XYZ file of C-alpha atoms in Angstrom:
741
model
C 135.590 79.369 77.650
C 132.925 78.655 80.618
C 131.037 82.159 79.171
C 130.633 80.633 76.276
C 128.984 77.551 77.850
C 126.926 79.398 80.637
C 125.321 81.235 77.468
C 124.398 78.972 75.243
C 123.125 76.931 78.255
C 121.052 79.879 79.112
C 119.686 80.387 75.393
C 118.865 76.619 75.222
C 116.786 77.468 78.643
C 115.349 79.800 76.811
C 114.313 78.529 73.763
C 112.844 75.226 75.222
C 110.486 77.405 77.469
C 109.050 78.648 75.336
C 108.663 75.719 72.955
C 106.956 74.201 76.126
C 104.389 77.264 76.134
C 103.746 79.080 78.306
C 100.493 80.442 80.580
C 99.220 84.040 80.403
C 101.512 86.168 82.599
C 99.382 87.469 85.895
C 102.153 89.805 88.227
C 100.735 87.575 91.313
C 101.650 84.166 90.155
C 104.610 85.097 86.985
C 103.425 83.592 84.307
C 103.713 84.141 80.480
C 102.347 83.777 77.421
C 104.716 84.561 73.905
C 105.936 83.728 71.082
C 110.100 84.193 70.171
C 109.168 86.999 67.361
C 107.124 88.978 69.770
C 110.442 89.359 72.181
C 113.805 91.205 72.762
C 115.876 91.773 75.626
C 119.964 91.169 76.827
C 121.660 89.000 79.194
C 121.922 89.874 82.320
C 124.580 88.366 84.777
C 125.341 87.551 88.216
C 122.165 88.435 89.663
C 121.730 87.417 93.391
C 119.619 89.914 94.061
C 116.204 92.088 93.690
C 115.424 93.465 90.713
C 112.450 95.860 90.732
C 111.055 95.796 86.918
C 108.516 98.874 86.676
C 107.326 101.649 84.330
C 107.037 105.142 84.676
C 104.774 107.133 82.718
C 106.184 110.349 82.814
C 109.059 109.244 81.400
C 107.832 106.789 78.855
C 110.477 103.981 80.345
C 111.431 101.388 82.297
C 112.730 101.084 85.592
C 115.327 98.700 86.538
C 115.509 98.817 90.490
C 118.766 97.058 91.636
C 121.547 97.111 94.335
C 123.990 95.304 91.893
C 125.673 98.139 89.065
C 126.569 95.109 86.907
C 122.760 94.796 86.432
C 121.694 97.654 84.882
C 121.792 97.440 81.242
C 119.414 99.528 78.337
C 117.396 97.851 75.930
C 115.297 98.853 73.221
C 111.618 97.364 72.479
C 109.414 97.193 69.670
C 107.145 99.018 68.195
C 108.295 102.702 68.837
C 111.955 101.831 70.527
C 111.574 103.137 73.488
C 114.710 103.726 75.765
C 114.247 101.189 78.912
C 116.985 102.704 81.458
C 117.959 101.383 84.954
C 118.609 103.438 87.907
C 119.943 102.580 91.671
C 117.815 103.537 94.796
C 114.845 105.216 93.212
C 111.771 106.059 94.830
C 109.474 103.556 93.366
C 106.620 104.425 95.305
C 107.151 108.126 93.736
C 107.348 107.223 90.106
C 105.931 104.208 89.808
C 102.667 102.813 87.397
C 100.924 99.366 87.676
C 101.482 96.624 85.533
C 98.140 96.411 84.392
C 98.644 100.436 83.586
C 100.934 100.014 80.617
C 101.269 99.004 77.403
C 104.622 96.647 77.885
C 104.774 93.914 80.191
C 108.099 93.360 81.558
C 108.794 89.568 81.969
C 112.150 87.932 83.465
C 112.283 84.144 83.347
C 114.552 82.664 84.496
C 114.655 78.486 86.131
C 113.514 79.470 89.168
C 112.087 82.730 90.290
C 109.331 83.491 92.706
C 107.337 86.972 93.444
C 108.016 88.561 96.121
C 105.534 91.644 95.851
C 103.585 92.634 92.831
C 106.780 94.737 91.935
C 109.359 93.567 92.792
C 110.818 90.276 91.015
C 113.326 87.868 92.883
C 116.128 85.980 91.205
C 117.799 83.176 92.753
C 119.787 82.273 89.804
C 122.775 83.400 88.226
C 120.994 84.685 84.943
C 117.935 85.347 83.298
C 116.266 86.735 80.053
C 114.639 90.521 80.705
C 111.646 90.674 77.840
C 109.217 93.046 77.033
C 105.814 91.656 75.507
C 103.449 94.514 73.515
C 99.570 93.539 75.069
C 97.510 92.038 72.609
C 94.217 93.577 74.144
C 93.020 97.231 72.683
C 91.928 98.120 75.375
C 95.018 98.426 77.302
C 96.795 99.981 73.918
C 96.647 103.857 74.542
C 97.172 104.335 70.780
C 94.020 103.242 70.126
C 91.058 105.420 70.111
C 89.145 105.795 72.952
C 85.913 104.403 71.216
C 88.003 100.885 70.275
C 88.985 100.544 73.639
C 85.991 101.205 74.835
C 84.253 98.361 72.866
C 86.716 96.103 73.100
C 86.582 95.718 76.842
C 83.637 96.332 76.894
C 83.542 92.388 74.559
C 84.898 90.785 77.854
C 83.152 92.032 80.922
C 80.875 89.638 82.401
C 77.614 91.011 83.861
C 79.647 91.239 87.011
C 81.840 93.072 85.753
C 79.940 95.672 84.659
C 77.690 96.127 87.197
C 80.281 96.317 89.477
C 81.373 99.116 87.258
C 78.084 100.740 87.739
C 78.648 100.434 91.194
C 79.817 103.466 93.908
C 80.623 102.332 97.307
C 81.926 104.863 100.032
C 85.312 104.646 101.662
C 83.945 103.333 105.180
C 83.209 100.194 103.234
C 85.660 99.765 100.382
C 87.654 97.159 101.610
C 90.079 95.216 98.838
C 88.593 92.058 99.142
C 85.161 94.790 98.252
C 86.599 96.008 95.471
C 88.228 93.143 94.170
C 85.311 90.861 94.650
C 82.956 92.995 93.577
C 84.526 94.362 90.580
C 83.984 97.707 91.932
C 84.147 100.592 89.784
C 84.098 103.767 91.931
C 85.166 104.677 95.600
C 84.440 108.003 97.430
C 84.288 109.606 100.583
C 80.969 110.977 102.047
C 80.799 114.442 102.880
C 84.794 114.460 103.861
C 85.324 110.844 105.537
C 89.120 111.221 105.980
C 91.243 108.037 106.034
C 91.388 109.618 109.661
C 91.046 113.222 111.571
C 93.866 115.998 109.897
C 94.737 113.588 107.214
C 96.988 116.302 104.907
C 97.001 115.046 101.167
C 99.419 112.106 101.773
C 97.867 110.631 103.737
C 94.683 110.614 101.514
C 96.860 109.519 98.218
C 97.940 106.536 99.977
C 94.115 105.825 100.986
C 93.009 106.152 97.341
C 96.590 104.647 95.903
C 95.602 101.488 98.494
C 92.159 100.944 96.834
C 93.882 101.123 93.126
C 95.900 98.478 93.634
C 92.750 96.290 94.912
C 90.671 97.241 91.849
C 94.458 96.501 90.167
C 94.345 92.899 91.254
C 90.736 92.012 88.757
C 90.797 90.195 86.344
C 90.691 92.797 83.773
C 92.441 95.160 86.021
C 89.967 98.418 85.417
C 90.939 101.419 87.713
C 88.735 103.106 90.025
C 87.938 106.511 90.205
C 87.775 108.211 93.699
C 84.854 111.033 94.162
C 85.286 113.833 96.784
C 83.332 117.310 97.175
C 85.646 119.062 96.273
C 83.457 122.190 96.216
C 85.206 124.965 97.063
C 88.632 124.017 96.895
C 89.551 120.433 97.984
C 87.861 121.234 101.501
C 88.509 117.988 103.067
C 91.897 117.902 103.325
C 93.819 119.377 106.270
C 96.091 122.216 104.899
C 94.082 122.469 101.356
C 93.303 126.453 100.447
C 90.058 126.580 101.053
C 87.738 129.046 97.962
C 84.570 131.571 98.989
C 81.886 129.017 98.673
C 79.921 129.534 95.078
C 77.371 132.805 96.377
C 80.774 134.965 96.916
C 81.685 134.147 93.644
C 78.448 134.060 91.942
C 79.659 138.309 94.113
C 82.222 138.597 91.727
C 80.961 138.311 88.231
C 84.486 137.270 87.305
C 84.107 133.570 85.150
C 88.097 133.996 84.541
C 88.123 133.701 88.281
C 86.341 130.909 88.824
C 88.715 129.391 85.319
C 91.393 129.659 87.758
C 89.704 128.495 91.279
C 88.456 125.501 89.361
C 92.228 124.897 88.164
C 94.026 125.787 91.090
C 91.292 123.206 92.893
C 92.154 120.250 90.467
C 96.249 120.574 91.453
C 94.639 119.922 95.384
C 92.476 117.359 94.270
C 94.576 115.562 91.949
C 97.963 116.438 94.840
C 95.685 113.640 97.115
C 95.088 111.268 94.477
C 91.934 111.457 93.698
C 90.280 111.517 89.907
C 86.935 113.114 90.319
C 85.654 116.178 92.072
C 81.402 116.195 92.456
C 81.489 119.847 91.575
C 80.488 122.894 90.180
C 76.946 123.325 91.728
C 75.184 124.219 88.969
C 71.903 124.830 90.902
C 69.420 128.600 90.491
C 68.848 129.001 94.030
C 65.498 131.228 93.906
C 64.774 130.910 97.281
C 67.159 131.321 100.274
C 65.998 129.139 102.935
C 66.997 126.113 100.604
C 70.272 124.985 103.082
C 72.034 124.622 99.538
C 71.616 128.170 98.817
C 75.137 129.070 99.396
C 76.432 126.064 96.622
C 74.319 128.592 93.774
C 76.520 131.109 92.188
C 73.134 133.087 91.456
C 69.245 132.980 91.447
C 69.995 134.709 87.698
C 70.457 131.945 85.155
C 73.081 134.330 82.993
C 75.440 134.300 86.041
C 75.122 131.092 86.835
C 76.163 129.900 82.943
C 79.186 133.013 82.682
C 80.280 130.695 85.815
C 80.231 127.294 84.323
C 83.922 128.229 83.400
C 84.736 126.683 86.808
C 84.407 123.377 84.567
C 87.295 124.194 82.486
C 89.199 124.723 85.368
C 88.705 121.669 86.629
C 89.056 119.352 83.543
C 90.961 121.650 81.179
C 89.962 123.329 77.466
C 88.468 121.415 75.626
C 90.347 121.592 71.618
C 88.294 123.020 68.897
C 86.261 121.057 67.093
C 86.201 118.520 69.873
C 82.435 116.521 69.866
C 79.581 118.185 71.950
C 79.055 116.811 75.022
C 81.894 113.775 75.049
C 83.753 114.327 78.231
C 87.059 116.026 78.431
C 89.494 115.510 80.909
C 93.161 117.632 79.693
C 95.936 115.833 81.760
C 97.181 114.267 84.582
C 96.492 118.269 86.178
C 93.211 117.887 86.410
C 89.553 115.926 87.742
C 86.936 114.207 86.384
C 84.008 117.362 87.100
C 80.412 116.568 88.253
C 77.654 119.367 87.217
C 74.988 119.279 89.635
C 71.927 118.148 90.426
C 69.848 118.097 87.285
C 67.670 119.953 87.717
C 65.797 122.616 89.388
C 67.065 121.836 92.700
C 67.413 125.771 93.180
C 63.768 125.979 92.755
C 61.679 124.014 94.995
C 58.299 125.655 96.970
C 59.598 127.307 99.885
C 63.289 126.621 99.595
C 63.041 122.682 101.177
C 65.725 120.179 100.134
C 65.094 117.475 98.130
C 61.571 119.389 97.745
C 59.447 119.968 94.641
C 59.929 122.231 92.101
C 56.597 123.343 90.252
C 57.537 124.995 87.118
C 56.819 124.016 83.134
C 58.790 122.252 81.071
C 59.797 125.701 79.481
C 60.663 127.050 82.687
C 62.559 124.514 83.686
C 64.490 124.452 80.266
C 64.686 128.397 80.808
C 66.246 128.809 84.095
C 67.631 125.673 85.442
C 68.806 123.644 82.288
C 70.332 125.801 80.428
C 73.853 126.385 82.866
C 73.753 122.375 81.852
C 74.291 123.129 78.293
C 77.216 124.884 79.071
C 78.556 122.563 80.543
C 77.976 119.512 78.198
C 79.486 121.812 75.746
C 83.042 121.967 77.736
C 82.818 118.891 77.908
C 81.854 117.833 81.719
C 82.498 114.546 82.430
C 79.495 113.370 84.181
C 76.204 115.337 85.401
C 74.257 114.280 89.005
C 70.492 113.824 89.718
C 69.032 115.977 91.669
C 67.252 114.674 94.727
C 64.531 116.978 94.033
C 61.031 115.870 91.962
C 59.865 117.845 89.194
C 55.756 118.697 89.406
C 56.098 115.621 91.688
C 57.948 113.308 89.501
C 60.986 112.363 91.182
C 64.214 113.042 89.043
C 66.339 110.080 89.729
C 63.184 107.982 88.084
C 62.477 110.339 85.120
C 63.184 108.883 81.871
C 62.054 111.979 80.029
C 64.746 113.999 81.536
C 67.097 112.377 82.937
C 67.676 110.371 78.671
C 65.024 112.029 75.865
C 66.246 115.293 77.024
C 69.681 114.868 78.772
C 71.601 112.375 76.553
C 69.286 112.649 73.519
C 68.297 116.182 73.212
C 71.882 117.294 75.041
C 73.884 115.796 73.922
C 75.690 114.287 77.062
C 77.873 111.121 76.517
C 79.242 111.241 80.102
C 78.302 109.369 82.412
C 75.205 110.394 85.163
C 75.447 108.872 88.435
C 72.847 109.392 91.266
C 73.207 111.335 94.480
C 74.198 109.601 97.831
C 71.629 106.796 98.271
C 69.503 108.440 95.774
C 67.664 105.202 95.058
C 66.984 104.723 98.720
C 65.489 108.133 98.667
C 62.832 107.636 95.706
C 60.329 105.416 98.212
C 59.213 106.614 101.938
C 59.820 105.026 103.937
C 63.278 105.135 102.086
C 64.807 102.191 100.678
C 61.178 100.424 101.452
C 60.918 99.457 97.627
C 64.204 98.461 96.691
C 63.663 96.670 94.255
C 61.454 99.313 92.105
C 63.763 101.636 93.087
C 66.499 100.004 91.028
C 64.320 98.967 88.357
C 63.348 102.805 87.590
C 66.949 104.348 88.380
C 68.477 102.636 86.066
C 65.629 102.716 83.287
C 65.298 106.171 83.170
C 69.602 106.165 82.742
C 71.262 106.307 85.436
C 74.489 104.923 84.979
C 76.363 104.888 88.051
C 74.889 104.216 91.542
C 75.979 106.108 94.539
C 75.657 103.246 96.650
C 77.788 104.100 99.887
C 76.728 101.199 102.433
C 74.259 98.309 101.327
C 76.057 97.607 98.024
C 75.578 93.734 98.352
C 71.988 93.595 98.223
C 72.161 97.104 95.663
C 74.139 94.534 93.648
C 72.202 91.144 94.381
C 68.937 92.729 93.183
C 70.859 94.455 89.992
C 71.686 91.175 89.194
C 68.125 89.807 89.206
C 66.399 92.702 87.256
C 68.981 92.307 84.555
C 68.688 88.200 84.751
C 64.601 88.264 84.637
C 64.592 91.239 81.517
C 63.541 93.715 83.895
C 66.185 96.011 83.288
C 67.622 95.781 79.587
C 71.147 94.275 78.576
C 71.299 97.164 76.401
C 70.895 99.500 79.346
C 73.473 97.994 80.909
C 76.037 98.373 78.060
C 75.281 101.700 77.854
C 75.902 102.988 81.364
C 79.302 100.707 81.228
C 80.190 102.618 77.821
C 80.082 105.894 79.427
C 81.525 105.219 82.596
C 84.423 103.447 80.291
C 84.360 106.127 78.273
C 84.789 108.387 81.333
C 87.689 106.843 82.709
C 89.338 106.275 78.760
C 89.598 110.372 78.817
C 90.790 110.194 82.286
C 94.181 107.987 81.319
C 93.119 106.402 85.031
C 94.387 103.084 82.798
C 97.034 105.026 82.152
C 97.726 106.871 84.933
C 95.830 105.044 87.744
C 97.976 106.380 91.052
C 98.633 109.914 92.555
C 101.759 111.658 91.387
C 102.908 112.399 94.410
C 104.812 115.595 92.973
C 101.614 117.813 93.670
C 101.802 117.461 96.975
C 104.135 120.539 97.614
C 101.737 122.220 95.808
C 98.279 121.804 98.844
C 97.635 124.914 100.693
C 100.223 126.716 98.468
C 101.206 130.999 98.631
C 99.689 130.924 94.626
C 96.841 129.055 95.841
C 96.106 130.959 99.156
C 96.878 134.310 97.130
C 94.219 133.469 94.030
C 91.295 132.857 97.079
C 92.548 135.940 98.863
C 92.127 137.851 95.473
C 88.348 136.089 95.358
C 87.360 137.168 98.671
C 88.454 140.348 97.697
C 86.249 140.058 94.644
C 83.447 138.646 96.141
C 82.847 141.405 99.187
C 79.291 143.646 98.787
C 79.018 146.885 100.133
C 75.524 147.237 101.368
C 75.865 150.392 103.406
C 78.802 152.515 103.816
C 77.994 155.952 105.947
C 74.894 157.373 107.790
C 74.855 160.713 106.036
C 75.242 161.537 102.233
C 78.674 162.301 101.675
C 79.886 161.454 104.687
C 81.010 157.537 103.976
C 82.570 155.607 107.030
C 84.786 153.552 104.894
C 87.827 152.416 104.497
C 89.021 152.270 107.774
C 91.706 154.199 109.064
C 94.320 151.860 109.827
C 96.591 153.710 112.074
C 93.700 154.737 113.874
C 95.109 154.526 118.237
C 92.295 151.644 119.224
C 90.172 149.736 117.700
C 87.541 147.001 119.028
C 86.310 143.117 117.140
C 83.663 141.404 118.213
C 80.433 139.039 117.366
C 80.810 135.279 116.556
C 82.590 135.459 113.235
C 85.616 137.196 114.260
C 88.073 134.630 114.812
C 86.489 131.463 113.998
C 88.021 129.778 110.916
C 85.076 127.391 110.692
C 82.689 129.869 110.841
C 84.689 131.173 108.095
C 84.584 128.377 105.688
C 80.718 127.549 106.666
C 79.661 123.889 105.569
C 81.713 121.765 103.616
C 84.866 121.851 105.472
C 86.193 119.020 106.975
C 83.527 117.715 107.179
C 80.172 117.716 105.475
C 78.522 119.868 108.161
C 81.415 122.330 108.865
C 82.298 123.186 112.606
C 83.584 125.859 114.120
C 87.300 126.366 115.547
C 90.634 126.203 113.800
C 89.218 123.130 112.035
C 92.554 123.490 109.077
C 95.358 125.874 108.478
C 94.108 129.248 107.616
C 93.589 132.655 109.151
C 90.582 134.527 110.422
C 88.920 137.903 110.402
C 91.389 138.553 113.937
C 94.298 137.518 112.406
C 93.878 139.404 109.296
C 92.657 143.004 110.748
C 95.593 142.704 113.492
C 97.908 141.689 110.360
C 96.968 144.750 108.869
C 96.771 147.673 111.134
C 99.914 150.186 111.911
C 102.330 148.444 114.788
C 101.028 151.431 117.115
C 97.417 150.150 116.628
C 95.952 148.379 119.664
C 93.509 145.755 118.618
C 90.713 144.853 121.697
C 88.366 141.442 120.476
C 85.925 140.734 122.722
C 83.521 138.297 120.767
C 80.267 139.931 123.276
C 81.672 143.145 124.316
C 81.425 143.923 128.440
C 79.962 146.914 129.542
C 83.477 148.244 130.413
C 84.978 147.675 126.977
C 81.911 149.787 125.222
C 81.311 152.791 127.895
C 85.469 154.193 126.675
C 86.106 156.214 124.612
C 89.023 156.332 123.434
C 88.330 152.923 120.568
C 88.128 154.269 117.691
C 85.318 152.344 115.596
C 84.899 148.803 116.252
C 84.704 145.858 113.797
C 81.227 143.200 114.220
C 81.406 139.995 112.249
C 78.546 137.884 113.015
C 76.829 134.974 110.769
C 75.285 131.769 110.538
C 76.846 127.962 111.806
C 77.904 126.224 109.514
C 75.472 123.593 108.013
C 74.781 121.628 104.760
C 71.881 120.325 102.709
C 68.404 119.869 104.617
C 70.095 120.888 108.155
C 71.194 123.897 106.550
C 66.664 124.427 105.539
C 65.644 127.428 107.324
C 62.343 129.314 107.664
C 63.320 132.647 109.721
C 67.013 133.693 107.920
C 67.866 135.315 111.036
C 71.505 136.170 112.469
C 72.116 133.763 114.819
C 73.863 133.349 118.354
C 71.791 136.906 118.950
C 74.399 138.212 116.218
C 71.699 141.957 116.258
C 72.090 141.969 119.968
C 75.690 142.324 119.488
C 75.619 144.872 116.748
C 72.983 146.695 119.097
C 74.701 147.219 121.602
C 78.054 147.628 119.534
C 76.711 150.013 117.728
C 75.192 152.707 120.581
C 78.151 153.553 121.709
C 81.009 153.061 119.240
C 80.748 153.738 115.294
C 80.127 150.101 113.931
C 81.333 148.364 110.643
C 78.848 144.883 110.264
C 80.434 142.649 108.243
C 78.396 139.415 107.798
C 79.010 136.348 107.182
C 76.350 134.120 105.846
C 75.959 131.644 102.880
C 72.657 133.682 101.976
C 71.046 136.760 102.934
C 69.515 137.042 106.339
C 66.912 139.328 107.694
C 68.124 143.087 108.347
C 65.680 145.054 110.576
C 65.564 148.358 109.426
C 66.087 149.336 113.395
C 69.161 147.823 113.279
C 70.445 148.772 109.740
C 69.821 152.243 110.275
C 72.286 152.138 114.013
C 75.653 150.532 111.912
C 77.420 152.883 110.013
C 78.454 150.246 107.645
C 77.150 147.043 106.420
C 79.685 144.791 103.874
C 78.569 141.574 103.203
C 81.411 138.516 103.256
C 79.267 135.419 102.324
C 81.744 132.163 103.329
C 84.478 133.442 102.677
C 87.132 130.166 103.066
C 90.099 130.465 104.844
C 91.704 133.863 103.307
C 90.559 136.562 105.574
C 93.096 139.228 104.016
C 90.871 139.632 101.578
C 88.935 141.476 103.679
C 91.725 143.876 105.365
C 92.722 144.364 102.384
C 89.110 146.194 101.244
C 88.247 147.410 104.056
C 91.503 149.043 104.984
C 91.347 150.563 101.240
C 94.069 148.774 99.625
C 91.854 147.871 96.976
C 88.368 148.504 95.819
C 84.895 146.977 96.368
C 83.610 145.305 93.639
C 81.013 142.641 94.222
C 77.332 142.594 93.406
C 74.441 140.722 94.863
C 74.055 138.021 93.289
C 70.448 136.917 94.935
C 67.764 139.557 96.216
C 67.919 140.902 99.602
C 64.506 140.688 101.150
C 63.241 142.649 103.795
C 60.984 140.222 105.509
C 60.612 136.208 104.716
C 56.766 136.520 104.595
C 57.385 138.655 101.296
C 59.365 135.770 99.863
C 55.819 133.735 99.579
C 54.651 136.547 98.153
C 56.764 136.662 94.896
C 55.489 136.624 91.413
C 55.681 133.387 89.811
C 57.522 134.008 86.432
C 58.435 131.106 83.691
C 61.041 133.476 82.448
C 62.880 134.672 85.356
C 61.319 132.938 88.554
C 60.223 134.204 91.378
C 60.557 137.656 91.701
C 60.311 139.877 94.795
C 58.581 143.399 94.078
C 60.208 145.624 96.704
C 63.572 143.600 97.594
C 65.674 145.416 100.482
C 68.736 145.764 98.067
C 67.684 144.300 94.278
C 69.687 141.592 92.205
C 73.066 143.531 91.321
C 73.553 146.354 93.895
C 76.673 146.869 95.381
C 78.429 150.278 96.414
C 81.682 151.378 95.611
C 84.887 154.049 97.452
C 83.983 155.682 94.465
C 80.172 155.694 93.666
C 77.957 155.697 96.740
């Protein structure tokens, strides 16, 4: 009798609650709007506990978490009758998505309730109803078309919210209040910028999820996309797999390998909670003096075009019939990719970073633009503008190339993003004419601005420009449409948070084996033996005693190069991996003695019981302008080390560098064998796999190897093929094998 009265009483409470009318639901204050015909539920009794009402997109279920088993009930809700099930003691951080990210909302009604956090709802009454309401916003419904969702959301946005979406700020200034109050659309880690030193993927995921929660608390709950320079694996994360830099991949000529590396990179990036990789670089490097030469696959346009398969690896394979130019991201195991730097950054005069590319439009189109067309055909979601200029015009403000060519002629429908402080660098001194720089860049076609630090000034100036009509609202709406389109395509509205189930894949054996394969295939054999018919390689792994020398033989940081853990990279064991010395010790026989001296002493060199020497020398890590180099000699007295060792001991030289370096004829004559290993990354076993004969040399030069630096200024200009050396030391495509010297 008492039970029947209690039930009737609560039904009356519910009825009166609906009749009175309630404000729109907000997960912070606990208010709802509903009509009785939208609701369905069950009666829960005896509640004096914390009930967690959360959504798990992976199993399309609402999870009810509570300590009291009596509180667990199964429910169904319209229109698709998805099951709702309860569980006890689940890891809510791992399983759940925010209320803002779902198509249904879980509501609890009682005569008294208190919201203790975003997810926890504390009930202190004896009973309540759990109700589910279908969202009435088109943009929140994943069953609607992407363009319908974009149109609906855009129609709801204020100018402030639109300009916020066009703004990408750095992690260092991305506070909760900054993201929430300015409606920021994207956050990045510039040059690595970890949450703290040696942060692992879980640390990154927690940081990114924290930023995401701030974004979801804004009025419209538009999630951020988090960007990072994952240019040879997820190279910012301690313990991640570091693959060879692009110049090494270009030496493989293996497009499928690039695709597989892209897919592995995407998984390791998503494990850290990051949605967006500023990769691949599809520059066609025409001058090795350029500090970003190693980010290019080749000086040959066709090789670069073939390696755009990296986009498919990162984003997934678009289905047959996919609309040309429309962005594509296959799912939660993929990332938003970024083809960069549009356009001609690899062709600047004398290889000057951020310099001027002097070439006709026909030459620009054939040599430097062609890879972008391939990326666009494969659904690349974003393209980054170049710092450089074309015939004196800054790319960031070139309406012809950004809008008329890229967006209209090539049909690109994704996001065109600026480079880091790209608008500041449009004028001299940088940032001096900020008002006009913003106006010029946005009107030229830039959709999202990478403004890492002074975003408040940027948004203030930007707002003034729009309100004055200097930047048309149509241009703003076009940019925001593109940004929202990519966010919907990438699924960040449905899956805004990290997938912790991916954490174990970071640096896994499968990915390290893939990196090892890439190293093997990237090695280019330039010399094998001093005399015809007498090859020096492969080496005898059972030799009694060998010498390992050189600055790069036992330095993981040097082996990985720039863009590794930090922006410029550094020396030492900066992450987890295998140095060349480690790999040699692992590869040789148990009876072989390995002597290691970075710069061998006279006493060591005078020994007559050393079978052969392996000398590893090369460049120190660098990135961008810091790598511009007009001399290109082997640093750290590398030539002297090679000379002193090869005078006494038969020597294999392994050159670890991001580009061809000067090889003096007299030095080349001294050594017995020479291998270009590029910047191989963390898995040096790939080198020993080949030099000890377990695998064949397959690499071919991705760049012409010059004789003297002066020759680079004597190249013949050709709008079809670009600058070409007349008498190189080694031509493009050169590479010896064991079977054909």
